[in-house]
Amino acid sequence: MSRRPIVAGNWKMNLDRAKARELTAAVAARVGEAGTTELVLCPPAVYLEAVGTTLGAGSPVALGAQNMHDKASGAFTGEVAPAMLVDLGCRYCILGHSERRTLFGETDAVVNAKTKAALAAGLIPIVCVGETLEEREAGRTAAVVTEQVQGSLAGLAPAEIEKVVVAYEPVWAIGTGKVATPQQAQEVHALVRGLLAGLASAAVAAKVRIQYGGSVKPDNAADLAVQPDIDGALVGGASLKADDFLGIARAFGA
Ligand code: PEP
């Protein structure tokens, strides 16, 4: 089963509008270096329009948001609705990032509601899961990831599961410089694929792209990319430099 690799840059709460445009233009100009890899840029919400305009209509580089609300409209001060993201040209939305889960109290139930809302609006959710260091050391990685995958994707039809991108991001590897070994990552990716088979079918699970995230850099991406169940990366820090982001994309799309 061939899955198109997907590398997404999560810019988090970084850059200003001019720098966001500059980085976007640099990535767009060099998209050919990514080979077969699909590229997604996820700027802060306030810069989505600037990044989308810089990419232009029909760009091979996709636009993604970092978060959204699950409701279509209403009295939710400070929130952004799924259709608003679609309106700005977003194709993807990161959901349940560990920073959202830990700092903003997002539970699997919240991530599940957002995942359903994203799909209903025509967005492709990038659903993040991953264990903390404490959980890994307690031998609870599989249990934690199982609960997060099943909880976040509960009630989705197989045709919806097929569209979702899952990002396995061990919390201890995010922004720490400590990347999971390719074997550690592959083991959890295989687990996730098995869980997807249980939620939908083996045929559907074989189509779902599962990204690894956690201190991915150009020099460790190739070893991750050769793993059979690692289909790309969700990249934080290294996505803020065009050279690094494209170097990672190249490793997956070679
Ligand atoms: C992330 O925030 O999703 C991430 C993986 O960050 P970093 O690449 O900086 O570890």
Tab-separated table of C-alpha atoms and ligand atoms in Angstrom:
chain	number	residue	atom	x	y	z
A	1	MET	CA	0.000	0.000	0.000
A	2	SER	CA	1.566	3.270	-1.006
A	3	ARG	CA	0.677	6.285	1.078
A	4	ARG	CA	1.767	9.741	0.002
A	5	PRO	CA	4.132	11.086	2.672
A	6	ILE	CA	2.931	14.204	4.450
A	7	VAL	CA	5.119	16.660	6.340
A	8	ALA	CA	3.357	19.457	8.208
A	9	GLY	CA	4.978	22.465	9.841
A	10	ASN	CA	3.419	23.518	13.132
A	11	TRP	CA	4.667	27.070	13.561
A	12	LYS	CA	2.937	27.331	16.953
A	13	MET	CA	2.832	30.920	18.306
A	14	ASN	CA	5.892	32.112	16.384
A	15	LEU	CA	6.867	34.610	13.670
A	16	ASP	CA	5.218	37.859	12.650
A	17	ARG	CA	3.271	38.533	9.471
A	18	ALA	CA	6.281	39.574	7.380
A	19	LYS	CA	8.329	36.561	8.503
A	20	ALA	CA	5.375	34.245	7.951
A	21	ARG	CA	5.104	35.486	4.371
A	22	GLU	CA	8.855	35.188	3.868
A	23	LEU	CA	8.987	31.591	5.115
A	24	THR	CA	5.938	30.671	3.039
A	25	ALA	CA	7.462	32.115	-0.118
A	26	ALA	CA	10.730	30.283	0.533
A	27	VAL	CA	8.970	26.929	1.003
A	28	ALA	CA	6.674	27.448	-1.986
A	29	ALA	CA	9.586	28.348	-4.269
A	30	ARG	CA	11.385	25.122	-3.342
A	31	VAL	CA	8.443	22.722	-3.173
A	32	GLY	CA	10.098	20.581	-5.863
A	33	GLU	CA	12.753	19.586	-3.316
A	34	ALA	CA	10.106	17.746	-1.303
A	35	GLY	CA	9.829	15.039	-3.972
A	36	THR	CA	6.611	13.089	-3.476
A	37	THR	CA	5.965	14.553	-0.008
A	38	GLU	CA	2.856	16.653	0.520
A	39	LEU	CA	3.699	19.832	2.424
A	40	VAL	CA	1.385	21.570	4.878
A	41	LEU	CA	2.033	24.921	6.577
A	42	CYS	CA	0.199	25.564	9.848
A	43	PRO	CA	0.778	29.205	10.872
A	44	PRO	CA	-0.894	30.988	13.781
A	45	ALA	CA	-4.587	31.582	12.964
A	46	VAL	CA	-4.132	35.325	12.481
A	47	TYR	CA	-1.601	34.682	9.703
A	48	LEU	CA	-3.570	32.022	7.831
A	49	GLU	CA	-4.843	34.559	5.346
A	50	ALA	CA	-1.387	36.050	4.711
A	51	VAL	CA	0.141	32.599	4.250
A	52	GLY	CA	-2.753	31.476	2.036
A	53	THR	CA	-2.443	34.570	-0.129
A	54	THR	CA	1.307	34.112	-0.434
A	55	LEU	CA	0.814	30.503	-1.513
A	56	GLY	CA	-1.890	31.508	-3.970
A	57	ALA	CA	-4.792	29.508	-5.305
A	58	GLY	CA	-3.932	26.019	-6.495
A	59	SER	CA	-0.588	25.906	-4.656
A	60	PRO	CA	0.814	22.386	-4.137
A	61	VAL	CA	1.625	23.474	-0.565
A	62	ALA	CA	-1.439	23.056	1.644
A	63	LEU	CA	-2.604	25.404	4.364
A	64	GLY	CA	-3.490	24.075	7.816
A	65	ALA	CA	-4.690	25.515	11.104
A	66	GLN	CA	-3.365	24.613	14.543
A	67	ASN	CA	-6.735	24.383	16.276
A	68	MET	CA	-10.426	25.170	15.871
A	69	HIS	CA	-13.686	25.081	17.790
A	70	ASP	CA	-16.168	22.282	17.219
A	71	LYS	CA	-19.203	24.556	16.891
A	72	ALA	CA	-20.221	26.192	13.624
A	73	SER	CA	-20.894	29.661	15.063
A	74	GLY	CA	-22.117	31.457	18.139
A	75	ALA	CA	-21.063	33.014	21.414
A	76	PHE	CA	-17.570	31.532	21.736
A	77	THR	CA	-15.365	34.561	22.264
A	78	GLY	CA	-11.893	34.180	20.826
A	79	GLU	CA	-12.624	30.946	18.977
A	80	VAL	CA	-12.476	30.067	15.294
A	81	ALA	CA	-15.091	27.942	13.519
A	82	PRO	CA	-14.250	25.147	11.049
A	83	ALA	CA	-16.011	26.890	8.141
A	84	MET	CA	-13.934	30.031	8.787
A	85	LEU	CA	-10.786	27.974	8.220
A	86	VAL	CA	-12.219	26.529	5.020
A	87	ASP	CA	-13.094	30.075	3.958
A	88	LEU	CA	-9.413	31.015	4.298
A	89	GLY	CA	-8.340	28.087	2.145
A	90	CYS	CA	-7.356	25.620	4.862
A	91	ARG	CA	-7.269	21.977	3.919
A	92	TYR	CA	-5.960	20.628	7.244
A	93	CYS	CA	-6.356	21.328	10.944
A	94	ILE	CA	-4.131	19.997	13.711
A	95	LEU	CA	-6.295	18.733	16.583
A	96	GLY	CA	-5.441	17.563	20.085
A	97	HIS	CA	-1.806	18.641	19.988
A	98	SER	CA	-0.220	17.779	23.330
A	99	GLU	CA	0.090	21.497	24.108
A	100	ARG	CA	-3.680	21.820	23.633
A	101	ARG	CA	-4.262	18.750	25.760
A	102	THR	CA	-1.918	19.782	28.580
A	103	LEU	CA	-2.142	23.580	28.623
A	104	PHE	CA	-5.743	24.019	27.507
A	105	GLY	CA	-7.368	20.952	29.014
A	106	GLU	CA	-8.461	19.245	25.799
A	107	THR	CA	-9.720	15.750	26.501
A	108	ASP	CA	-10.277	12.910	24.042
A	109	ALA	CA	-13.973	13.852	24.056
A	110	VAL	CA	-13.122	17.420	23.002
A	111	VAL	CA	-10.736	16.169	20.319
A	112	ASN	CA	-13.427	13.754	19.129
A	113	ALA	CA	-16.008	16.547	18.786
A	114	LYS	CA	-13.501	18.690	16.911
A	115	THR	CA	-12.502	15.807	14.636
A	116	LYS	CA	-16.128	15.226	13.666
A	117	ALA	CA	-16.682	18.946	13.109
A	118	ALA	CA	-13.545	19.242	10.966
A	119	LEU	CA	-14.597	16.348	8.748
A	120	ALA	CA	-18.131	17.713	8.449
A	121	ALA	CA	-16.689	21.051	7.290
A	122	GLY	CA	-14.444	19.380	4.721
A	123	LEU	CA	-11.185	19.755	6.642
A	124	ILE	CA	-8.701	16.935	7.112
A	125	PRO	CA	-7.915	16.610	10.804
A	126	ILE	CA	-4.363	15.850	11.919
A	127	VAL	CA	-5.188	14.111	15.192
A	128	CYS	CA	-2.321	14.086	17.688
A	129	VAL	CA	-1.706	11.403	20.288
A	130	GLY	CA	1.260	10.497	22.461
A	131	GLU	CA	2.405	9.530	25.911
A	132	THR	CA	4.320	11.529	28.508
A	133	LEU	CA	7.719	10.430	29.781
A	134	GLU	CA	6.154	9.327	33.047
A	135	GLU	CA	3.643	7.163	31.171
A	136	ARG	CA	6.362	5.612	28.992
A	137	GLU	CA	8.534	4.831	31.985
A	138	ALA	CA	5.566	3.232	33.713
A	139	GLY	CA	5.112	0.946	30.684
A	140	ARG	CA	1.808	2.606	29.815
A	141	THR	CA	2.590	3.852	26.283
A	142	ALA	CA	0.336	1.360	24.487
A	143	ALA	CA	-2.537	1.865	26.936
A	144	VAL	CA	-2.358	5.671	26.709
A	145	VAL	CA	-2.110	5.766	22.922
A	146	THR	CA	-4.905	3.205	22.591
A	147	GLU	CA	-7.210	5.285	24.757
A	148	GLN	CA	-6.368	8.482	22.867
A	149	VAL	CA	-6.841	6.954	19.398
A	150	GLN	CA	-10.075	5.197	20.295
A	151	GLY	CA	-11.414	8.206	22.193
A	152	SER	CA	-10.433	10.805	19.606
A	153	LEU	CA	-11.816	8.813	16.666
A	154	ALA	CA	-14.890	7.323	18.379
A	155	GLY	CA	-18.028	7.154	16.269
A	156	LEU	CA	-16.352	7.965	12.953
A	157	ALA	CA	-17.460	6.033	9.887
A	158	PRO	CA	-14.735	4.047	8.093
A	159	ALA	CA	-14.886	6.512	5.182
A	160	GLU	CA	-14.128	9.322	7.639
A	161	ILE	CA	-11.297	7.450	9.339
A	162	GLU	CA	-9.727	6.961	5.923
A	163	LYS	CA	-9.389	10.747	5.534
A	164	VAL	CA	-7.834	11.431	8.929
A	165	VAL	CA	-4.102	11.902	9.466
A	166	VAL	CA	-2.847	10.673	12.839
A	167	ALA	CA	0.267	12.203	14.392
A	168	TYR	CA	2.080	10.137	16.995
A	169	GLU	CA	3.985	12.619	19.113
A	170	PRO	CA	5.568	11.328	22.296
A	171	VAL	CA	5.249	14.322	24.616
A	172	TRP	CA	8.780	13.796	25.950
A	173	ALA	CA	10.162	14.292	22.436
A	174	ILE	CA	8.337	17.530	21.578
A	175	GLY	CA	10.654	20.521	21.581
A	176	THR	CA	13.171	18.677	23.747
A	177	GLY	CA	15.687	17.539	21.147
A	178	LYS	CA	15.045	13.959	22.306
A	179	VAL	CA	13.748	12.108	19.277
A	180	ALA	CA	12.208	8.656	19.709
A	181	THR	CA	14.342	5.961	18.139
A	182	PRO	CA	12.992	4.792	14.788
A	183	GLN	CA	12.159	1.472	16.464
A	184	GLN	CA	10.256	3.117	19.335
A	185	ALA	CA	8.297	5.211	16.849
A	186	GLN	CA	7.596	2.322	14.457
A	187	GLU	CA	6.316	0.179	17.318
A	188	VAL	CA	3.694	2.777	18.262
A	189	HIS	CA	2.825	3.524	14.628
A	190	ALA	CA	2.134	-0.173	14.052
A	191	LEU	CA	-0.029	-0.167	17.167
A	192	VAL	CA	-1.970	2.859	15.870
A	193	ARG	CA	-2.508	1.197	12.503
A	194	GLY	CA	-3.835	-1.879	14.250
A	195	LEU	CA	-6.215	0.282	16.265
A	196	LEU	CA	-7.444	1.939	13.067
A	197	ALA	CA	-8.067	-1.515	11.598
A	198	GLY	CA	-10.178	-2.312	14.645
A	199	LEU	CA	-12.143	0.942	14.315
A	200	ALA	CA	-12.640	0.611	10.539
A	201	SER	CA	-10.954	-2.227	8.622
A	202	ALA	CA	-7.469	-3.345	7.667
A	203	ALA	CA	-8.007	-1.901	4.185
A	204	VAL	CA	-8.910	1.509	5.609
A	205	ALA	CA	-6.061	1.415	8.131
A	206	ALA	CA	-3.621	0.705	5.319
A	207	LYS	CA	-4.608	4.003	3.690
A	208	VAL	CA	-4.302	6.260	6.755
A	209	ARG	CA	-1.195	8.375	6.981
A	210	ILE	CA	0.483	8.343	10.381
A	211	GLN	CA	3.024	11.081	11.068
A	212	TYR	CA	5.719	11.013	13.704
A	213	GLY	CA	6.348	14.195	15.643
A	214	GLY	CA	8.949	15.108	18.257
A	215	SER	CA	12.248	16.843	17.499
A	216	VAL	CA	12.347	15.737	13.867
A	217	LYS	CA	15.310	17.305	12.080
A	218	PRO	CA	16.855	16.788	8.639
A	219	ASP	CA	19.528	14.550	10.167
A	220	ASN	CA	17.164	12.122	11.898
A	221	ALA	CA	14.316	12.139	9.365
A	222	ALA	CA	15.762	9.544	6.979
A	223	ASP	CA	15.913	6.837	9.655
A	224	LEU	CA	12.291	7.526	10.581
A	225	ALA	CA	11.194	7.668	6.943
A	226	VAL	CA	12.308	4.117	6.170
A	227	GLN	CA	10.046	2.651	8.853
A	228	PRO	CA	7.080	0.896	7.243
A	229	ASP	CA	4.348	2.664	9.235
A	230	ILE	CA	5.842	6.175	9.433
A	231	ASP	CA	4.292	8.235	6.658
A	232	GLY	CA	5.634	11.679	7.374
A	233	ALA	CA	6.265	14.126	10.169
A	234	LEU	CA	4.597	16.842	12.180
A	235	VAL	CA	7.395	19.313	12.704
A	236	GLY	CA	7.602	22.116	15.263
A	237	GLY	CA	10.931	23.913	15.695
A	238	ALA	CA	12.528	22.751	12.449
A	239	SER	CA	9.560	23.965	10.412
A	240	LEU	CA	10.559	27.570	11.096
A	241	LYS	CA	13.548	27.259	8.758
A	242	ALA	CA	12.880	26.510	5.092
A	243	ASP	CA	16.125	24.529	4.740
A	244	ASP	CA	15.315	22.259	7.668
A	245	PHE	CA	11.648	21.830	6.775
A	246	LEU	CA	12.475	20.945	3.175
A	247	GLY	CA	15.311	18.679	4.284
A	248	ILE	CA	12.843	16.688	6.360
A	249	ALA	CA	10.305	16.614	3.520
A	250	ARG	CA	12.999	15.378	1.151
A	251	ALA	CA	13.882	12.498	3.473
A	252	PHE	CA	10.275	11.265	3.319
A	253	GLY	CA	9.695	12.012	-0.355
A	254	ALA	CA	12.941	10.709	-1.820
B	1	PEP	C1	5.224	19.655	17.598
B	1	PEP	O1	5.008	20.669	18.223
B	1	PEP	O2	4.277	19.050	17.067
B	1	PEP	C2	6.601	19.178	17.503
B	1	PEP	C3	6.795	17.968	17.081
B	1	PEP	O3	7.577	20.059	17.895
B	1	PEP	P1	9.195	19.837	17.710
B	1	PEP	O4	9.399	19.365	16.292
B	1	PEP	O5	9.767	21.176	17.964
B	1	PEP	O6	9.582	18.800	18.692
